[in-house]
Amino acid sequence: QVQLVGSGGGLVQAGGSLRLSCAASGRTFSTYYMGWFRQAPGKEREFVAAISRSGVSTYYVDSVKGRFTCSRDNAKNTVYLQMNSLKPEDTAVYYCAAGAAWGSSPLPTRKYDYWGQGTQVTVSS
C-alpha cells in the first residue's frame, strides 16, 4: 500500500505563495491519481484539486482556479500543489490523498484509498 507524507505548509501573507508537497512510498505511485483536500476549523473537509496518473489532466474547485496548480513528478513519487495569490479563506489543514479510480469526478472522498497526515496553511490578511 501507499504511505503519503505532506509538507510545505506555513504562514504567509495574503497574496503570497506556498508550494505543498506530498511524497509517496512504493513503486505504484504512478498508478494512482492524486487529490488535495483542505479542512478549515469548524468546517467539513473540502476538495481542492486533483491530478491524473500521468499528470495530463487536472481538476480544481472553482474557488482556487487560476491560483492553484497541481502537478506531479512520478519519478520522484511526489505530487505538488502550487498555491499563488493566497487568501485568508485558504487557511486550512491541507491533505493529500491517493485514489485508484477517478471515474467521472475526483471530488468524493470515498474514492481515495490513502491519505497524508495534513499540513497547516495559514494566510494572514
PDB file of C-alpha atoms in Angstrom:
ATOM      1  CA  GLN A   1       0.000   0.000   0.000  1.00  0.00           C
ATOM      2  CA  VAL A   2       0.905   3.669  -0.178  1.00  0.00           C
ATOM      3  CA  GLN A   3       2.074   5.982   2.564  1.00  0.00           C
ATOM      4  CA  LEU A   4       1.762   9.714   1.978  1.00  0.00           C
ATOM      5  CA  VAL A   5       3.713  12.434   3.749  1.00  0.00           C
ATOM      6  CA  GLY A   6       2.639  16.011   3.209  1.00  0.00           C
ATOM      7  CA  SER A   7       4.825  19.042   3.802  1.00  0.00           C
ATOM      8  CA  GLY A   8       5.331  22.656   2.795  1.00  0.00           C
ATOM      9  CA  GLY A   9       2.682  24.366   4.857  1.00  0.00           C
ATOM     10  CA  GLY A  10       3.338  27.511   6.797  1.00  0.00           C
ATOM     11  CA  LEU A  11       2.343  31.084   7.464  1.00  0.00           C
ATOM     12  CA  VAL A  12       2.130  33.501   4.560  1.00  0.00           C
ATOM     13  CA  GLN A  13       0.649  36.924   3.938  1.00  0.00           C
ATOM     14  CA  ALA A  14      -2.334  37.368   1.673  1.00  0.00           C
ATOM     15  CA  GLY A  15      -1.185  37.488  -1.929  1.00  0.00           C
ATOM     16  CA  GLY A  16       1.787  35.288  -1.225  1.00  0.00           C
ATOM     17  CA  SER A  17       2.596  31.784  -2.363  1.00  0.00           C
ATOM     18  CA  LEU A  18       3.303  28.368  -0.945  1.00  0.00           C
ATOM     19  CA  ARG A  19       4.098  25.043  -2.530  1.00  0.00           C
ATOM     20  CA  LEU A  20       2.863  21.931  -0.814  1.00  0.00           C
ATOM     21  CA  SER A  21       4.499  18.587  -1.454  1.00  0.00           C
ATOM     22  CA  CYS A  22       3.256  15.086  -0.891  1.00  0.00           C
ATOM     23  CA  ALA A  23       5.780  12.274  -1.034  1.00  0.00           C
ATOM     24  CA  ALA A  24       4.537   8.750  -1.576  1.00  0.00           C
ATOM     25  CA  SER A  25       6.158   5.450  -0.826  1.00  0.00           C
ATOM     26  CA  GLY A  26       6.231   2.410  -3.056  1.00  0.00           C
ATOM     27  CA  ARG A  27       6.653   1.587  -6.719  1.00  0.00           C
ATOM     28  CA  THR A  28       2.999   2.011  -7.608  1.00  0.00           C
ATOM     29  CA  PHE A  29       2.674   5.784  -7.200  1.00  0.00           C
ATOM     30  CA  SER A  30       2.043   6.325 -10.890  1.00  0.00           C
ATOM     31  CA  THR A  31      -0.967   4.004 -10.789  1.00  0.00           C
ATOM     32  CA  TYR A  32      -2.868   6.438  -8.546  1.00  0.00           C
ATOM     33  CA  TYR A  33      -4.472   9.724  -9.268  1.00  0.00           C
ATOM     34  CA  MET A  34      -3.815  12.252  -6.521  1.00  0.00           C
ATOM     35  CA  GLY A  35      -6.079  14.698  -4.802  1.00  0.00           C
ATOM     36  CA  TRP A  36      -5.725  17.612  -2.430  1.00  0.00           C
ATOM     37  CA  PHE A  37      -8.297  18.409   0.223  1.00  0.00           C
ATOM     38  CA  ARG A  38      -8.438  21.012   2.936  1.00  0.00           C
ATOM     39  CA  GLN A  39     -10.244  21.414   6.207  1.00  0.00           C
ATOM     40  CA  ALA A  40     -10.656  24.715   7.991  1.00  0.00           C
ATOM     41  CA  PRO A  41     -11.524  24.915  11.690  1.00  0.00           C
ATOM     42  CA  GLY A  42     -15.184  24.147  12.225  1.00  0.00           C
ATOM     43  CA  LYS A  43     -15.725  23.181   8.594  1.00  0.00           C
ATOM     44  CA  GLU A  44     -16.013  19.948   6.666  1.00  0.00           C
ATOM     45  CA  ARG A  45     -13.231  18.582   4.514  1.00  0.00           C
ATOM     46  CA  GLU A  46     -13.300  20.226   1.092  1.00  0.00           C
ATOM     47  CA  PHE A  47     -11.944  19.073  -2.244  1.00  0.00           C
ATOM     48  CA  VAL A  48      -9.319  21.394  -3.696  1.00  0.00           C
ATOM     49  CA  ALA A  49      -7.570  19.798  -6.665  1.00  0.00           C
ATOM     50  CA  ALA A  50      -6.736  16.507  -8.327  1.00  0.00           C
ATOM     51  CA  ILE A  51      -4.328  15.265 -10.957  1.00  0.00           C
ATOM     52  CA  SER A  52      -4.472  12.191 -13.147  1.00  0.00           C
ATOM     53  CA  ARG A  53      -1.948   9.370 -13.139  1.00  0.00           C
ATOM     54  CA  SER A  54       0.052  10.820 -15.999  1.00  0.00           C
ATOM     55  CA  GLY A  55      -0.345  14.417 -14.881  1.00  0.00           C
ATOM     56  CA  VAL A  56      -2.087  15.399 -18.102  1.00  0.00           C
ATOM     57  CA  SER A  57      -5.475  16.088 -16.530  1.00  0.00           C
ATOM     58  CA  THR A  58      -6.216  18.301 -13.558  1.00  0.00           C
ATOM     59  CA  TYR A  59      -9.380  19.266 -11.747  1.00  0.00           C
ATOM     60  CA  TYR A  60      -9.890  22.231  -9.428  1.00  0.00           C
ATOM     61  CA  VAL A  61     -12.593  23.564  -7.215  1.00  0.00           C
ATOM     62  CA  ASP A  62     -13.867  26.883  -8.551  1.00  0.00           C
ATOM     63  CA  SER A  63     -12.527  28.893  -5.638  1.00  0.00           C
ATOM     64  CA  VAL A  64      -8.901  28.064  -6.483  1.00  0.00           C
ATOM     65  CA  LYS A  65      -8.978  28.030 -10.286  1.00  0.00           C
ATOM     66  CA  GLY A  66      -6.327  30.288 -11.722  1.00  0.00           C
ATOM     67  CA  ARG A  67      -4.498  30.460  -8.400  1.00  0.00           C
ATOM     68  CA  PHE A  68      -3.557  26.882  -7.555  1.00  0.00           C
ATOM     69  CA  THR A  69      -1.714  24.420  -9.763  1.00  0.00           C
ATOM     70  CA  CYS A  70      -1.448  20.718  -9.099  1.00  0.00           C
ATOM     71  CA  SER A  71       1.438  18.803 -10.621  1.00  0.00           C
ATOM     72  CA  ARG A  72       3.269  15.544 -10.124  1.00  0.00           C
ATOM     73  CA  ASP A  73       6.650  14.010 -10.690  1.00  0.00           C
ATOM     74  CA  ASN A  74       6.211  10.270 -10.900  1.00  0.00           C
ATOM     75  CA  ALA A  75       9.962   9.694 -10.983  1.00  0.00           C
ATOM     76  CA  LYS A  76      10.141  11.284  -7.532  1.00  0.00           C
ATOM     77  CA  ASN A  77       6.870   9.805  -6.275  1.00  0.00           C
ATOM     78  CA  THR A  78       5.743  13.302  -5.406  1.00  0.00           C
ATOM     79  CA  VAL A  79       2.695  15.447  -6.041  1.00  0.00           C
ATOM     80  CA  TYR A  80       2.691  19.217  -5.600  1.00  0.00           C
ATOM     81  CA  LEU A  81       0.183  21.951  -5.015  1.00  0.00           C
ATOM     82  CA  GLN A  82       1.484  25.359  -6.006  1.00  0.00           C
ATOM     83  CA  MET A  83      -0.659  27.974  -4.311  1.00  0.00           C
ATOM     84  CA  ASN A  84      -0.425  31.554  -5.546  1.00  0.00           C
ATOM     85  CA  SER A  85      -2.377  34.681  -4.678  1.00  0.00           C
ATOM     86  CA  LEU A  86      -3.308  33.159  -1.369  1.00  0.00           C
ATOM     87  CA  LYS A  87      -6.295  34.495   0.505  1.00  0.00           C
ATOM     88  CA  PRO A  88      -7.187  34.290   4.199  1.00  0.00           C
ATOM     89  CA  GLU A  89     -10.027  31.946   3.289  1.00  0.00           C
ATOM     90  CA  ASP A  90      -7.435  29.453   2.047  1.00  0.00           C
ATOM     91  CA  THR A  91      -6.366  28.906   5.643  1.00  0.00           C
ATOM     92  CA  ALA A  92      -6.817  25.230   6.459  1.00  0.00           C
ATOM     93  CA  VAL A  93      -5.077  21.955   7.027  1.00  0.00           C
ATOM     94  CA  TYR A  94      -4.275  20.544   3.604  1.00  0.00           C
ATOM     95  CA  TYR A  95      -4.310  16.814   2.958  1.00  0.00           C
ATOM     96  CA  CYS A  96      -3.066  14.847   0.001  1.00  0.00           C
ATOM     97  CA  ALA A  97      -4.755  11.623  -0.975  1.00  0.00           C
ATOM     98  CA  ALA A  98      -4.375   8.801  -3.479  1.00  0.00           C
ATOM     99  CA  GLY A  99      -7.153   7.077  -5.377  1.00  0.00           C
ATOM    100  CA  ALA A 100      -7.347   4.199  -7.824  1.00  0.00           C
ATOM    101  CA  ALA A 101     -10.287   5.250  -9.997  1.00  0.00           C
ATOM    102  CA  TRP A 102     -11.092   8.852 -10.902  1.00  0.00           C
ATOM    103  CA  GLY A 103     -14.201   7.998 -12.871  1.00  0.00           C
ATOM    104  CA  SER A 104     -16.381  10.957 -13.743  1.00  0.00           C
ATOM    105  CA  SER A 105     -15.307  13.065 -10.771  1.00  0.00           C
ATOM    106  CA  PRO A 106     -12.386  13.110  -8.322  1.00  0.00           C
ATOM    107  CA  LEU A 107     -14.318  15.060  -5.697  1.00  0.00           C
ATOM    108  CA  PRO A 108     -15.805  12.371  -3.417  1.00  0.00           C
ATOM    109  CA  THR A 109     -13.576  11.461  -0.502  1.00  0.00           C
ATOM    110  CA  ARG A 110     -14.731   7.856  -0.782  1.00  0.00           C
ATOM    111  CA  LYS A 111     -12.724   7.494  -3.990  1.00  0.00           C
ATOM    112  CA  TYR A 112      -9.440   7.924  -2.139  1.00  0.00           C
ATOM    113  CA  ASP A 113      -7.713   4.973  -0.549  1.00  0.00           C
ATOM    114  CA  TYR A 114      -4.776   6.647   1.179  1.00  0.00           C
ATOM    115  CA  TRP A 115      -4.346   9.934   2.999  1.00  0.00           C
ATOM    116  CA  GLY A 116      -1.449  12.024   4.194  1.00  0.00           C
ATOM    117  CA  GLN A 117      -1.225  13.469   7.690  1.00  0.00           C
ATOM    118  CA  GLY A 118      -2.006  17.036   6.673  1.00  0.00           C
ATOM    119  CA  THR A 119      -0.016  20.247   6.686  1.00  0.00           C
ATOM    120  CA  GLN A 120      -1.203  23.578   8.064  1.00  0.00           C
ATOM    121  CA  VAL A 121      -1.532  26.580   5.775  1.00  0.00           C
ATOM    122  CA  THR A 122      -2.258  29.912   7.398  1.00  0.00           C
ATOM    123  CA  VAL A 123      -2.803  33.057   5.348  1.00  0.00           C
ATOM    124  CA  SER A 124      -2.795  36.352   7.186  1.00  0.00           C
ATOM    125  CA  SER A 125      -4.651  39.426   5.973  1.00  0.00           C
TER     126      SER A 125
END
